[in-house]
mmCIF file of C-alpha atoms in Angstrom:
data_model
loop_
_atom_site.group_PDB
_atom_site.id
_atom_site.type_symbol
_atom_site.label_atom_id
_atom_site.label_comp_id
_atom_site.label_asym_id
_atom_site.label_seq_id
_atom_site.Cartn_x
_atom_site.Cartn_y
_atom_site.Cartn_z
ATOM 1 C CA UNK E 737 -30.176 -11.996 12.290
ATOM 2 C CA UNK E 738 -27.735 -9.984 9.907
ATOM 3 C CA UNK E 739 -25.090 -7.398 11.591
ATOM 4 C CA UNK E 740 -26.988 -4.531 9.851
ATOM 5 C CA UNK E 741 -30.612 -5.754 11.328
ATOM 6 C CA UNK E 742 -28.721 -6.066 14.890
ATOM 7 C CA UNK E 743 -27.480 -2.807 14.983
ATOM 8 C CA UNK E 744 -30.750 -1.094 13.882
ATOM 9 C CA UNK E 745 -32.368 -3.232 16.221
ATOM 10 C CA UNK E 746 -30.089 -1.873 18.839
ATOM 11 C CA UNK E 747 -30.409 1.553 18.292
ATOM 12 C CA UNK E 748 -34.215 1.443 18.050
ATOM 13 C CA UNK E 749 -33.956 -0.219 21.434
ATOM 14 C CA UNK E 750 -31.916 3.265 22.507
ATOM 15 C CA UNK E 751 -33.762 5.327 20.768
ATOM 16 C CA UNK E 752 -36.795 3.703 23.127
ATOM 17 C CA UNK E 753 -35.007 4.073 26.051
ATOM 18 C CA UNK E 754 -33.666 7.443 25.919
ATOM 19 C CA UNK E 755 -37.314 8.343 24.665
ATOM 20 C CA UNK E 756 -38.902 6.605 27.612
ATOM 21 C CA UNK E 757 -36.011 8.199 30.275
ATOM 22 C CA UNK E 758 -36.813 11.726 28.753
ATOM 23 C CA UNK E 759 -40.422 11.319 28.832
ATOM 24 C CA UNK E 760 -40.300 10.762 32.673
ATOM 25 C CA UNK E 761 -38.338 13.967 32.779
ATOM 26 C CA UNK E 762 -40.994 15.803 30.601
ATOM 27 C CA UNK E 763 -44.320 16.570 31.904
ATOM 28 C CA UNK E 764 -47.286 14.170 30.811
ATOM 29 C CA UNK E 765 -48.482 16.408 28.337
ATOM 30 C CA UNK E 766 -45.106 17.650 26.674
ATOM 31 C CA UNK E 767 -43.635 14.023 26.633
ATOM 32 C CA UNK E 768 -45.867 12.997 23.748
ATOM 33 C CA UNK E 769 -44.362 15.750 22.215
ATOM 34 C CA UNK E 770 -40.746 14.809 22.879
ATOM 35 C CA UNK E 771 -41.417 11.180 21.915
ATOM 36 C CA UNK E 772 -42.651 12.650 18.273
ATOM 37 C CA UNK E 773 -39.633 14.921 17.974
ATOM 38 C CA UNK E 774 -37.036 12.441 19.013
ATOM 39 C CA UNK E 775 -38.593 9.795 16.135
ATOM 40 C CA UNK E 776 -38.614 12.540 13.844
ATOM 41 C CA UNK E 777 -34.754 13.183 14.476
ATOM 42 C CA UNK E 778 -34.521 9.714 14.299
ATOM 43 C CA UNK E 779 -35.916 9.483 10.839
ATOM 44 C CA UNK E 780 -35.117 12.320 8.991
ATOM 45 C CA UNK E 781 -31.792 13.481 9.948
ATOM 46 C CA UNK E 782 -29.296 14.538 7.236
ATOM 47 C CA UNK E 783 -26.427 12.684 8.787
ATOM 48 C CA UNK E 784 -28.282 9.533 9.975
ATOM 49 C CA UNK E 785 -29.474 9.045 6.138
ATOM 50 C CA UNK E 786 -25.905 9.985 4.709
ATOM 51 C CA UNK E 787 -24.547 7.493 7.803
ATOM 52 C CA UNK E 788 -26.777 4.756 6.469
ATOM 53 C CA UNK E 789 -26.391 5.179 2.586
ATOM 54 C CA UNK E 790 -22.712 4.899 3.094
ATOM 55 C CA UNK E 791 -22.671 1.782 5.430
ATOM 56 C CA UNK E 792 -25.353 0.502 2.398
ATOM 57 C CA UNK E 793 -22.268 1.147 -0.320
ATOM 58 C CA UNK E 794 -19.817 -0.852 2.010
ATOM 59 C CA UNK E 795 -21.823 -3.883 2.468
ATOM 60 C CA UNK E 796 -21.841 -3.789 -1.371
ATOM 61 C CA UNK E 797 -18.004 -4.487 -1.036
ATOM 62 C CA UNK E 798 -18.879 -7.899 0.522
ATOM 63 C CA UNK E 799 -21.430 -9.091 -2.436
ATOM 64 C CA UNK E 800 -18.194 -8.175 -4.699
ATOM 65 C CA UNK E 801 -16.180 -9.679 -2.581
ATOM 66 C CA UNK E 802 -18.115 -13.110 -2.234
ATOM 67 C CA UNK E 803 -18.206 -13.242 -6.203
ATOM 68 C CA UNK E 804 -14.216 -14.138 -6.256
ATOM 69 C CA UNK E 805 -15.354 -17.510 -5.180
ATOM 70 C CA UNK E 806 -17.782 -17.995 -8.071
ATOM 71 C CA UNK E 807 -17.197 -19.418 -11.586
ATOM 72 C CA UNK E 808 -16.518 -17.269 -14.282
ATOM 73 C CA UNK E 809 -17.956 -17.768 -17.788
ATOM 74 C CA UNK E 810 -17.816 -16.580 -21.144
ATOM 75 C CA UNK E 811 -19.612 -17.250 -24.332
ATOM 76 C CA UNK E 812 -18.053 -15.834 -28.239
ATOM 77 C CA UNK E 813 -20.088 -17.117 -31.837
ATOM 78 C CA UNK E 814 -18.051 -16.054 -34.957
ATOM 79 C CA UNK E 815 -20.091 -16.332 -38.213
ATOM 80 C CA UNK E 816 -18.420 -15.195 -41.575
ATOM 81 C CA UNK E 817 -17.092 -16.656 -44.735
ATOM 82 C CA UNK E 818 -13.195 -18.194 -45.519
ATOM 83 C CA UNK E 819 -11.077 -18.293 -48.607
ATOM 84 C CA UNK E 820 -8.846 -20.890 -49.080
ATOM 85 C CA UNK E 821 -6.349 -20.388 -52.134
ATOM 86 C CA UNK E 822 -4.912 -23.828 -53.369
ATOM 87 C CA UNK E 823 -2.029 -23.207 -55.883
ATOM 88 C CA UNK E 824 -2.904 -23.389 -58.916
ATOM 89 C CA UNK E 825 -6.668 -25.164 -58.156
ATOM 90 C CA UNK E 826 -8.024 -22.080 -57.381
ATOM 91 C CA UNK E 827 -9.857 -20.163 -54.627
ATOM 92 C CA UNK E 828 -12.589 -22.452 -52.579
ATOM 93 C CA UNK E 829 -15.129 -20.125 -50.532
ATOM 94 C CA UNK E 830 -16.613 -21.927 -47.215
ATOM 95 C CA UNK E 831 -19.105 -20.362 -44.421
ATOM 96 C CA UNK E 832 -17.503 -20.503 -40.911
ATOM 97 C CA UNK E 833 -19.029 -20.819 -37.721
ATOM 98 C CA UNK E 834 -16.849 -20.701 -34.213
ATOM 99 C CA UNK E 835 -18.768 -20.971 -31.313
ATOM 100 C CA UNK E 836 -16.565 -21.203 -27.768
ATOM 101 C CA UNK E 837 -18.046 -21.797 -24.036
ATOM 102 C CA UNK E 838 -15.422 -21.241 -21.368
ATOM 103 C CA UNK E 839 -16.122 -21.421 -17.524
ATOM 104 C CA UNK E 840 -13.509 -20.643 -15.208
ATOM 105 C CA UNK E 841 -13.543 -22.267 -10.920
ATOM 106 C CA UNK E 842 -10.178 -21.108 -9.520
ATOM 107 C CA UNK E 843 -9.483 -23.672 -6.600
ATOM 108 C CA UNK E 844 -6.778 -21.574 -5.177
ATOM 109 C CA UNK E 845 -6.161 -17.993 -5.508
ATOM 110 C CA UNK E 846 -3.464 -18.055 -2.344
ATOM 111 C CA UNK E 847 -6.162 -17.120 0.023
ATOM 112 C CA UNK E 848 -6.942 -13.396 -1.440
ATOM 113 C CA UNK E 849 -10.510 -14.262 -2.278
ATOM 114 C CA UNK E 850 -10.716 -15.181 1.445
ATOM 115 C CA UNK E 851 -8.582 -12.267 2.994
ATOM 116 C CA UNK E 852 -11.006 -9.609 0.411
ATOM 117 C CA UNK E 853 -13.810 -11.148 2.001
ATOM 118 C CA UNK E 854 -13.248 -11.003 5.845
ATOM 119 C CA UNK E 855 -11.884 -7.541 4.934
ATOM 120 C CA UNK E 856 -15.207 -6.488 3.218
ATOM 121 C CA UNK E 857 -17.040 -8.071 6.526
ATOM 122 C CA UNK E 858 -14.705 -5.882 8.844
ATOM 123 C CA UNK E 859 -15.293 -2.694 6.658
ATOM 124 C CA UNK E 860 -19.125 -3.555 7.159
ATOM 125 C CA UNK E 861 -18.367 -3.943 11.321
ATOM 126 C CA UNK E 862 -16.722 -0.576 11.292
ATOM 127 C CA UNK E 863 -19.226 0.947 9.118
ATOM 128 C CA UNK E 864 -21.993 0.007 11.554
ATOM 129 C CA UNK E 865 -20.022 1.160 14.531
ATOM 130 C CA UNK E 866 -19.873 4.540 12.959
ATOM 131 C CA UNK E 867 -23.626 4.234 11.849
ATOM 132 C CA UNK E 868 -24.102 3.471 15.514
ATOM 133 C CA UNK E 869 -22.228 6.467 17.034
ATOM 134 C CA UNK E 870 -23.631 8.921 14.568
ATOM 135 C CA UNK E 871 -27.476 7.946 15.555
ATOM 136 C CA UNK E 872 -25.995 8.482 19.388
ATOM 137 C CA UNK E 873 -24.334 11.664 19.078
ATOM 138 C CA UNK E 874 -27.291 13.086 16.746
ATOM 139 C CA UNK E 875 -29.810 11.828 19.520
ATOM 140 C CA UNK E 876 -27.815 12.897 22.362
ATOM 141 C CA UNK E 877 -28.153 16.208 20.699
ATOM 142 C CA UNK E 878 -31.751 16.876 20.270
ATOM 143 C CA UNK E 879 -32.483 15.993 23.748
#
């Protein structure tokens, strides 16, 4: 199970609880009610969404992160026509074609691939803390 899933997971399973704690404290009728509002709040609040599009743009940083350890590869084709000028022979007129493959594994980049990466996963930890303590304080508040 990925961070992001655990920590949705875990504030679903406080979002239950504080719904099931309030509904005890609501009367039967009303708690219905109060369960409905507080997955509303859960689901369409301004700074939840924002919260969650931003900790979606840092976990981006660890795809770009992980692609320091992949190959890298480029492809050029040249087509066109050459003149060659002997002295005194004359000019001699050829078609040219350059085609070039080159593909790139760096075996050692003196461990920055690696530090950018368990940066990127630490940017991601801290972004779902904050994720975490925005759904709290924005639940906290509509009860």
């Amino acid at each position: 199970m990925t961070r992001t899933k655990k920590n949705l997971s875990m504030s679903v399973a406080m979002f239950a609880l504080l719904a099931s704690t309030a509904a005890y404290a609501e009367p039967a009728t009303g708690g219905d009610v109060f369960k409905e509002a507080l997955a509303s709040t859960y689901e369409q609040n301004p700074r939840i969404k924002a919260e969650r599009q931003r900790l979606q743009a840092t976990d981006e940083g660890v795809a770009q992160a992980v692609s320091g350890f992949r190959p890298n590869a480029g492809i050029t084709y040249d087509r066109g026509r050459q003149r060659t000028d002997f002295a005194g022979a004359g000019n001699v007129y050829s078609d040219v074609d350059n085609k070039n493959l080159r593909i790139e594994q760096p075996l050692f980049r003196g461990f920055g691939t690696l530090s950018s990466f368990r940066a990127a996963k630490q940017r991601v930890r801290a972004g779902q803390a904050d994720l975490q303590a925005v759904e709290q304080a924005v639940m906290l508040q509509a009860i």
